[in-house]
CSV table of C-alpha atoms in Angstrom, one decimal:
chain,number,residue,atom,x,y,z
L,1,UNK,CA,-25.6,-25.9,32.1
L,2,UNK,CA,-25.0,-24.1,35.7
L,3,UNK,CA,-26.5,-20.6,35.9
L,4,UNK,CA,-23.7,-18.5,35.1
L,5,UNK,CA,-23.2,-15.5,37.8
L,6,UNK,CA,-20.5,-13.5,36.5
L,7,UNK,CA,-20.9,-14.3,32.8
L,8,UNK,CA,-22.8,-12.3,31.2
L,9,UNK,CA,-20.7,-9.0,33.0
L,10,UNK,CA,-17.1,-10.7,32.0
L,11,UNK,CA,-17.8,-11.4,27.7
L,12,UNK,CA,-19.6,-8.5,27.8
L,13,UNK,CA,-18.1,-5.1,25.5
L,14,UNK,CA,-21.2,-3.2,25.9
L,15,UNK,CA,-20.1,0.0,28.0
L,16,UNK,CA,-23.7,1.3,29.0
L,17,UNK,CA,-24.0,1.4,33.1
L,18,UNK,CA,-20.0,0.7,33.9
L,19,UNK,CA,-19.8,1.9,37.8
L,20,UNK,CA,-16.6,1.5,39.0
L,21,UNK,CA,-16.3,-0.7,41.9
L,22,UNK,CA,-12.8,-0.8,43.0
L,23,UNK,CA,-11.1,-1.9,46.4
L,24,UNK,CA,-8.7,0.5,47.6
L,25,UNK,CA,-6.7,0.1,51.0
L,26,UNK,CA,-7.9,2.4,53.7
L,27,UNK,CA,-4.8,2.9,55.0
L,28,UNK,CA,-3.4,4.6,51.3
L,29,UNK,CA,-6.8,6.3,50.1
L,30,UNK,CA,-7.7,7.8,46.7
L,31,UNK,CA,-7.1,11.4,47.8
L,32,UNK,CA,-6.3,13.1,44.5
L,33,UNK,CA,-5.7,12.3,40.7
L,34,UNK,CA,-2.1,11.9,41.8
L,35,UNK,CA,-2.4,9.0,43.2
L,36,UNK,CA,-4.1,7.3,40.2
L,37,UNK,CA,-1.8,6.6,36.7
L,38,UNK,CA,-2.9,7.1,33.6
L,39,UNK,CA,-4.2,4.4,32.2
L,40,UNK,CA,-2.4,2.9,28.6
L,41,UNK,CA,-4.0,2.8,25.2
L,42,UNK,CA,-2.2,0.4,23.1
L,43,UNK,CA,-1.5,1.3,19.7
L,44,UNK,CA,-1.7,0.4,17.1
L,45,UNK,CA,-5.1,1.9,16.7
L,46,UNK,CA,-6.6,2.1,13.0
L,47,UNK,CA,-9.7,3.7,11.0
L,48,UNK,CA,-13.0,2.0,11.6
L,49,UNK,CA,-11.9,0.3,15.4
L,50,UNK,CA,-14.8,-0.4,17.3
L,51,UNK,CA,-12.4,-1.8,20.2
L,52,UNK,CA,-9.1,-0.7,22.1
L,53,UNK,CA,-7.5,-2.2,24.6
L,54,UNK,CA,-6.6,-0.6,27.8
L,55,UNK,CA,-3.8,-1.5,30.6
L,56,UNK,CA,-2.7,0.0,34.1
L,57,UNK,CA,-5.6,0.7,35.9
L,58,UNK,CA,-6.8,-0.6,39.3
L,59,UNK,CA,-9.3,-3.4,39.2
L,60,UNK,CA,-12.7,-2.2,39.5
L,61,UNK,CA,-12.1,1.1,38.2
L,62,UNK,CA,-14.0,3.2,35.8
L,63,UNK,CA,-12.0,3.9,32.8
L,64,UNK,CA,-13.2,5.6,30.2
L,65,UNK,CA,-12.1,6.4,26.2
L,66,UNK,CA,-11.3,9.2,25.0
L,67,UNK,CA,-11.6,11.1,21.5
L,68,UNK,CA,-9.1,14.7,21.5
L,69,UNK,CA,-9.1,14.7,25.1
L,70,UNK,CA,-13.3,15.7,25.5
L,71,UNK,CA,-15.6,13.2,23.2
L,72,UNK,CA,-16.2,10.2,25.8
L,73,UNK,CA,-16.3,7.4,23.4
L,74,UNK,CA,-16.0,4.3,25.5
L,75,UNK,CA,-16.1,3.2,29.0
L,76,UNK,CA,-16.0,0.1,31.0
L,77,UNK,CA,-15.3,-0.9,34.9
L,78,UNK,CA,-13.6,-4.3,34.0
L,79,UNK,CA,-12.9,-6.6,37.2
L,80,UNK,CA,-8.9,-6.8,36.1
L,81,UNK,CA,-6.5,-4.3,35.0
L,82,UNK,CA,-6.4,-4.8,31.5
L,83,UNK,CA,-9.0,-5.1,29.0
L,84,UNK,CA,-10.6,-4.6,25.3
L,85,UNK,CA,-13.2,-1.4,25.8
L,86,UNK,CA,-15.7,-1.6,23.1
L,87,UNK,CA,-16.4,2.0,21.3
L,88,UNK,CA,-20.0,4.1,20.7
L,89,UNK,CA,-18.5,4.6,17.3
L,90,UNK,CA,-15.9,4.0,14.9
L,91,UNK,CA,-13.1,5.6,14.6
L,92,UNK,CA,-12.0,7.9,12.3
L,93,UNK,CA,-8.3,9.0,11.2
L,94,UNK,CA,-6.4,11.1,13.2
L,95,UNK,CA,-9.0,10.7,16.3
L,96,UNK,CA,-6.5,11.6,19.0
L,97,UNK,CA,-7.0,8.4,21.7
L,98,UNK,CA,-6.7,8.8,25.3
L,99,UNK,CA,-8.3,7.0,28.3
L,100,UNK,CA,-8.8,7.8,32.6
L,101,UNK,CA,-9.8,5.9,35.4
L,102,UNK,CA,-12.0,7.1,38.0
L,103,UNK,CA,-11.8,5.6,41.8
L,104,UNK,CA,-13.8,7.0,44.8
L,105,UNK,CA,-14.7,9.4,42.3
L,106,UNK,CA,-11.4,10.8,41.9
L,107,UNK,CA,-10.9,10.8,37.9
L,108,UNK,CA,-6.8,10.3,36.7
L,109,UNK,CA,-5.0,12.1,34.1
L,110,UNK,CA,-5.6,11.3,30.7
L,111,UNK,CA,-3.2,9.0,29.4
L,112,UNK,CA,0.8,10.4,29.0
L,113,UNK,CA,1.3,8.9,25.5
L,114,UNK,CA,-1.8,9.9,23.0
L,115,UNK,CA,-2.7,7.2,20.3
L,116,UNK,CA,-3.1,8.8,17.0
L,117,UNK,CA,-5.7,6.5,14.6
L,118,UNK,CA,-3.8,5.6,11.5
L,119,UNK,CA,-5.4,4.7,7.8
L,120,UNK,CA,-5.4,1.1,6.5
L,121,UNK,CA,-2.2,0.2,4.7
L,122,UNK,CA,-4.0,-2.3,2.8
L,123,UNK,CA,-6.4,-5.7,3.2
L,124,UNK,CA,-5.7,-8.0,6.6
L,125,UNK,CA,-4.6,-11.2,6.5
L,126,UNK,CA,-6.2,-14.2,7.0
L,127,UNK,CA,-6.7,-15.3,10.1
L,128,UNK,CA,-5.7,-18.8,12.0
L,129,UNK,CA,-8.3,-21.1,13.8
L,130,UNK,CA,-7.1,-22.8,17.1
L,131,UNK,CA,-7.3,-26.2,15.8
L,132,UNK,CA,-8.5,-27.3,19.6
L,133,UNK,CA,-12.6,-26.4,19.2
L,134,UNK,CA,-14.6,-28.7,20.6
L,135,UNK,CA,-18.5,-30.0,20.4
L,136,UNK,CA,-20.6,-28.2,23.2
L,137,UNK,CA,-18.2,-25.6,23.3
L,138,UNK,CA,-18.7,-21.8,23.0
L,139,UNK,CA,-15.5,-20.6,22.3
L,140,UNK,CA,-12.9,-20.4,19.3
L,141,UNK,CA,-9.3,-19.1,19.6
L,142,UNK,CA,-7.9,-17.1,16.9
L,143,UNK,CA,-4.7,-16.0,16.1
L,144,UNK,CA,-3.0,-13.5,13.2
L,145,UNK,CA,-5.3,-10.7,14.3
L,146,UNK,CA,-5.2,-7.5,12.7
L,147,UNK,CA,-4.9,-4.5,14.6
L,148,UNK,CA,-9.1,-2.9,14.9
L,149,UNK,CA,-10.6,-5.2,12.1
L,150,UNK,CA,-13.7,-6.7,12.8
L,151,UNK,CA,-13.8,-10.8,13.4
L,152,UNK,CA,-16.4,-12.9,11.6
L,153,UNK,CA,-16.6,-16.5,13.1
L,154,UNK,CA,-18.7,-19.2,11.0
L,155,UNK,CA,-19.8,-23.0,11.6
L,156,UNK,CA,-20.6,-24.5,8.2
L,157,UNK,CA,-20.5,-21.3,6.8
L,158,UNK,CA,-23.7,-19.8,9.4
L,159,UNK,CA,-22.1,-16.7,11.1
L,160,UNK,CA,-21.5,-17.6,14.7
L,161,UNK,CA,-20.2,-14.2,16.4
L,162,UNK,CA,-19.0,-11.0,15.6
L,163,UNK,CA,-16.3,-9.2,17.7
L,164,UNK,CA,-13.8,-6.3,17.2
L,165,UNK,CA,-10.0,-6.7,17.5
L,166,UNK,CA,-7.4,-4.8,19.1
L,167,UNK,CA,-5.2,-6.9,17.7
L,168,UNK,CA,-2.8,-10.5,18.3
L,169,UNK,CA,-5.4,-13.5,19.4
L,170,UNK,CA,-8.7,-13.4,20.6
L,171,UNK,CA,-10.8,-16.6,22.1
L,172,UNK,CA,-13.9,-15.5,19.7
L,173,UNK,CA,-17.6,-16.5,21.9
L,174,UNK,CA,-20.0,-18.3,19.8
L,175,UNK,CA,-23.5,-17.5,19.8
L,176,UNK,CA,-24.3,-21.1,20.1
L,177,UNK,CA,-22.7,-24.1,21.1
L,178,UNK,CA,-20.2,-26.1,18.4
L,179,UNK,CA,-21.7,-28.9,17.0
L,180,UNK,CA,-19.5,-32.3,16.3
L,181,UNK,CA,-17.8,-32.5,12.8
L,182,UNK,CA,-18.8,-28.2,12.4
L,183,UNK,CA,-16.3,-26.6,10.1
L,184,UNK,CA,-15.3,-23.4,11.7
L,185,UNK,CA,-13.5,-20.5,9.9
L,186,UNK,CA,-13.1,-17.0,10.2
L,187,UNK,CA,-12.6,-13.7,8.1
L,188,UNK,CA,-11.3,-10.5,9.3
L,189,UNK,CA,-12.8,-6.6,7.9
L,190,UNK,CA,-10.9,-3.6,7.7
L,191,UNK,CA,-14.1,-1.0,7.6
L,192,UNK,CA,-16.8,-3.4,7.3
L,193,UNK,CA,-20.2,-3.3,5.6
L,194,UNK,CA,-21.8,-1.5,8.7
L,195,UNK,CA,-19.6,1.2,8.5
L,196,UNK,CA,-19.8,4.5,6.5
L,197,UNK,CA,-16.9,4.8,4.1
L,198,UNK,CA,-16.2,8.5,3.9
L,199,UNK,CA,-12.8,10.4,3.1
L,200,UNK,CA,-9.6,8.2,3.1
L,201,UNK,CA,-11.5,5.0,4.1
L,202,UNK,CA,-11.1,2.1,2.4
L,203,UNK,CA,-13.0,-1.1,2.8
L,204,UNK,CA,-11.3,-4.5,2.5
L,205,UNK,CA,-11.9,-8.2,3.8
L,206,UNK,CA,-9.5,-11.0,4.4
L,207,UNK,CA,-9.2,-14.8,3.0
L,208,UNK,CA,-10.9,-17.4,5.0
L,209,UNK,CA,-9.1,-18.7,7.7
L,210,UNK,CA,-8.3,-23.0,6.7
L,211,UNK,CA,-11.3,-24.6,8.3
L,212,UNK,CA,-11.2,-26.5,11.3
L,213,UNK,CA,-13.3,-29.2,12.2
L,214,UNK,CA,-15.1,-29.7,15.5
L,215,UNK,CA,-13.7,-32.4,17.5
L,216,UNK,CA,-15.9,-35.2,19.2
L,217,UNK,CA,-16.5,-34.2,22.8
L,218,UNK,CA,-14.0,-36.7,25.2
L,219,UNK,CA,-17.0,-37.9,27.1
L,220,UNK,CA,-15.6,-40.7,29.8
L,221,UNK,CA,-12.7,-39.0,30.2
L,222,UNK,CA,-13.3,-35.2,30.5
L,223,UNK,CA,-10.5,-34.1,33.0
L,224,UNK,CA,-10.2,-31.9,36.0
L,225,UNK,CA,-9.0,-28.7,35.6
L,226,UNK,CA,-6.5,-27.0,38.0
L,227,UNK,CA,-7.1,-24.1,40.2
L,228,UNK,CA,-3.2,-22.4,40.4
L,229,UNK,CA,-2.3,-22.1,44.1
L,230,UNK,CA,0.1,-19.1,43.3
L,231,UNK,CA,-3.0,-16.7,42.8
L,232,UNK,CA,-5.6,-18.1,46.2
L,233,UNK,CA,-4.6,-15.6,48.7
L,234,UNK,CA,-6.7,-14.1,51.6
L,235,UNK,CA,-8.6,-10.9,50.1
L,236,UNK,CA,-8.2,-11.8,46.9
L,237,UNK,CA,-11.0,-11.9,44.4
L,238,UNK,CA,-9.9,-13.7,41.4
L,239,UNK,CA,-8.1,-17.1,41.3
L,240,UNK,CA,-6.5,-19.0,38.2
L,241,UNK,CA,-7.9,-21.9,36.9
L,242,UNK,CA,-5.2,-24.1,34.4
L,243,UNK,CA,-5.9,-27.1,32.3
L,244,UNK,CA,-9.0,-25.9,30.5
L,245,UNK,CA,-10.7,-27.2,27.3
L,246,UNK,CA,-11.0,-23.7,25.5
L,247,UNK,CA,-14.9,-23.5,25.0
L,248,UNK,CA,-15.6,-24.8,28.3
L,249,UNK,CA,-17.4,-23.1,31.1
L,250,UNK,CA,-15.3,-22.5,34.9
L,251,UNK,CA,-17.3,-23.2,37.5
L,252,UNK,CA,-15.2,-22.2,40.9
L,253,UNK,CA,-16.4,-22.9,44.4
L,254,UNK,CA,-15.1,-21.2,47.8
L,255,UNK,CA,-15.9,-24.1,50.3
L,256,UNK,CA,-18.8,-25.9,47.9
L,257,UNK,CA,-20.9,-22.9,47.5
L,258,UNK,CA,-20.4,-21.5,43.4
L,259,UNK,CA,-18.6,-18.3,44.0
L,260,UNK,CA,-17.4,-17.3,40.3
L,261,UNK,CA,-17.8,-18.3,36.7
L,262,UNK,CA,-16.2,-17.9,33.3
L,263,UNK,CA,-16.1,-19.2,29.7
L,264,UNK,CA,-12.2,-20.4,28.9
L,265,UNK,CA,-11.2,-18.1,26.2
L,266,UNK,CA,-7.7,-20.1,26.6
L,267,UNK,CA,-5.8,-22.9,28.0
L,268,UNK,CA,-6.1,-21.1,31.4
L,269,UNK,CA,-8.4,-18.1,32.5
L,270,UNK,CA,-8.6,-15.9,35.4
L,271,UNK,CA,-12.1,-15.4,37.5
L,272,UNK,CA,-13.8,-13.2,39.2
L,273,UNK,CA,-15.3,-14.1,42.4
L,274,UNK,CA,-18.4,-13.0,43.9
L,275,UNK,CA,-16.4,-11.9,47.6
L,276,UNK,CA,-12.7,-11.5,48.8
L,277,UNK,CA,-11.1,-15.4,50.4
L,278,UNK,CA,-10.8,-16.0,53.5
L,279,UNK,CA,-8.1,-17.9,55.2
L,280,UNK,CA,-8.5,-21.3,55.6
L,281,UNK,CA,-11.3,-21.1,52.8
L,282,UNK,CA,-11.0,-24.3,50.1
L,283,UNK,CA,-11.2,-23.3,46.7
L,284,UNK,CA,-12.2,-26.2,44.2
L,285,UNK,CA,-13.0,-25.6,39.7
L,286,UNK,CA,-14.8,-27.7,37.2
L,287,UNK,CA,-15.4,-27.4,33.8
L,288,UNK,CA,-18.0,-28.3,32.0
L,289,UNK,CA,-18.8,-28.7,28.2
L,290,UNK,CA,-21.1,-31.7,27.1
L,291,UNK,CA,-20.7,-32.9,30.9
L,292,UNK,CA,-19.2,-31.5,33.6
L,293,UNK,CA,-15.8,-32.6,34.8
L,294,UNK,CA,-14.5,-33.9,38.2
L,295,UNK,CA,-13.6,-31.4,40.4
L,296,UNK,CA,-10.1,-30.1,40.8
L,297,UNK,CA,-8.2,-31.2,44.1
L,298,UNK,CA,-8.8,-28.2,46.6
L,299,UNK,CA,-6.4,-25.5,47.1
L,300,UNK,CA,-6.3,-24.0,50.6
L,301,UNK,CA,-6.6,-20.4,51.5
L,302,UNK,CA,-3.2,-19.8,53.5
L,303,UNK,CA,-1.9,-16.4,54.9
L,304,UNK,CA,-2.6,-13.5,56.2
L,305,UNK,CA,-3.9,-10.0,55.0
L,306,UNK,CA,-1.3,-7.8,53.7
């Protein structure tokens, strides 16, 4: 497959070496925490979480967890404004969750509304396999997520990846790529087996998900994706690819040369790009799993710079 550029940085939970690398506007600098929100922790947050996810903060910027307002427990300079921030350790109950951002150096508030970690209430559910997995593939969606379990993926019952939840669905990244007529299925772990259990912790697993079997690749007729015209604007530094085969990887090129890359955790998937568009730039996508696909009809860069 095509070296991927930005891969490796966008799947990635580890928080070691995050530098936040915002764009601000020049004309409306950074000049105080004032002018920077407090970034949201979503609850619900539970005993054991290795993840949360964070929203409103600027792209680029340095946010960071935080445990009772002083214990940094997580940080991450994610290219978008939302995103799941893996944690240095699990949590316990009644941790007291807040999270900043930093720009220009200029650290926010913490966040207005504290998350409070709650106890188990009992074992998770099952969870659901996307039914759309696909040979050559790396990716499996899952749905019916508990709030901060920890996801176990398997291919004929060989574990495939590990990943923590913050809840909802997930598009889980294999550590190999699917094999045809693979049965994938998944279990979910309040307090798993690497963690302590100490005080009110309680340690419980899920069913198996129903298992899913691997469909045959399409190869002859492999499709085009889409790039979305709606998000290719001058100075912008993501773009939207639609029509994906979940478990493919995006390829995107700004006038033929590769300028961003991503695995499709879904139907559709933003990515990063490498520099800002330019007008009058074309912006093509392909996607590749066994074979790489045609590539999409070019969307022209139109506009100018706010």
């Amino acid at each position: 497959m095509r070296s991927l550029l930005l891969l490796a940085a966008s799947l990635s939970l580890t928080s070691c070496g995050a530098v936040e690398h915002a764009r601000t506007n020049e004309r409306y600098p950074i000049a105080a925490p004032a002018n920077l929100a407090p970034p949201i922790v979503d609850p619900v947050v539970r005993d054991c979480a290795r993840a949360v996810h964070v929203r409103g903060f600027m792209p680029g910027a340095l946010v960071q967890v935080w445990s009772n307002d002083f214990e940094e427990i997580g940080r991450l300079a994610p290219h978008f404004g939302d995103a799941d921030i893996a944690l240095d350790r699990p949590l316990d109950v009644e941790d007291i969750l807040t999270a900043t951002q930093t720009v220009d150096g200029i650290r926010s508030a913490h966040s207005r509304v504290p998350v409070l970690v709650e106890s188990w209430p009992g074992t998770p559910r099952a969870p659901v396999v996307d039914p759309e997995v696909w040979q050559c593939g790396r990716v499996v969606r899952l749905s019916g997520l508990e709030d901060s379990c920890r996801v176990e993926l398997y291919e004929d019952q060989s574990l495939r990846a590990l990943a923590w939840s913050p809840g909802r669905s997930k598009g889980v990244v294999a550590n190999t790529e699917l094999r045809r007529d693979g049965s994938i299925t998944a279990a979910q772990y309040a307090c798993a087996l690497d963690v302590e259990v100490k005080g009110p912790r309680r340690r419980s697993v899920s069913d198996e998900a129903t298992a899913v079997t691997v469909r045959e690749f399409p190869r002859g007729d492999f499709p085009a994706p889409s790039i979305n015209p709606a998000s290719v604007r001058p100075a912008g530094d993501a773009v939207v690819v639609d029509f994906l085969y979940i478990g493919a990887s995006v390829h995107v090129f700004v006038d033929g040369i590769l300028a961003g890359d991503a695995l499709a955790t879904d139907r559709s998937v933003r990515v990063a790009l490498t520099r800002p568009l330019r007008a009058g730039e074309q912006v093509t996508a392909e996607q590749e799993l066994c074979e790489l696909s045609p590539a999409s009809v070019p969307v022209v860069v139109e506009g100018d710079l706010p």
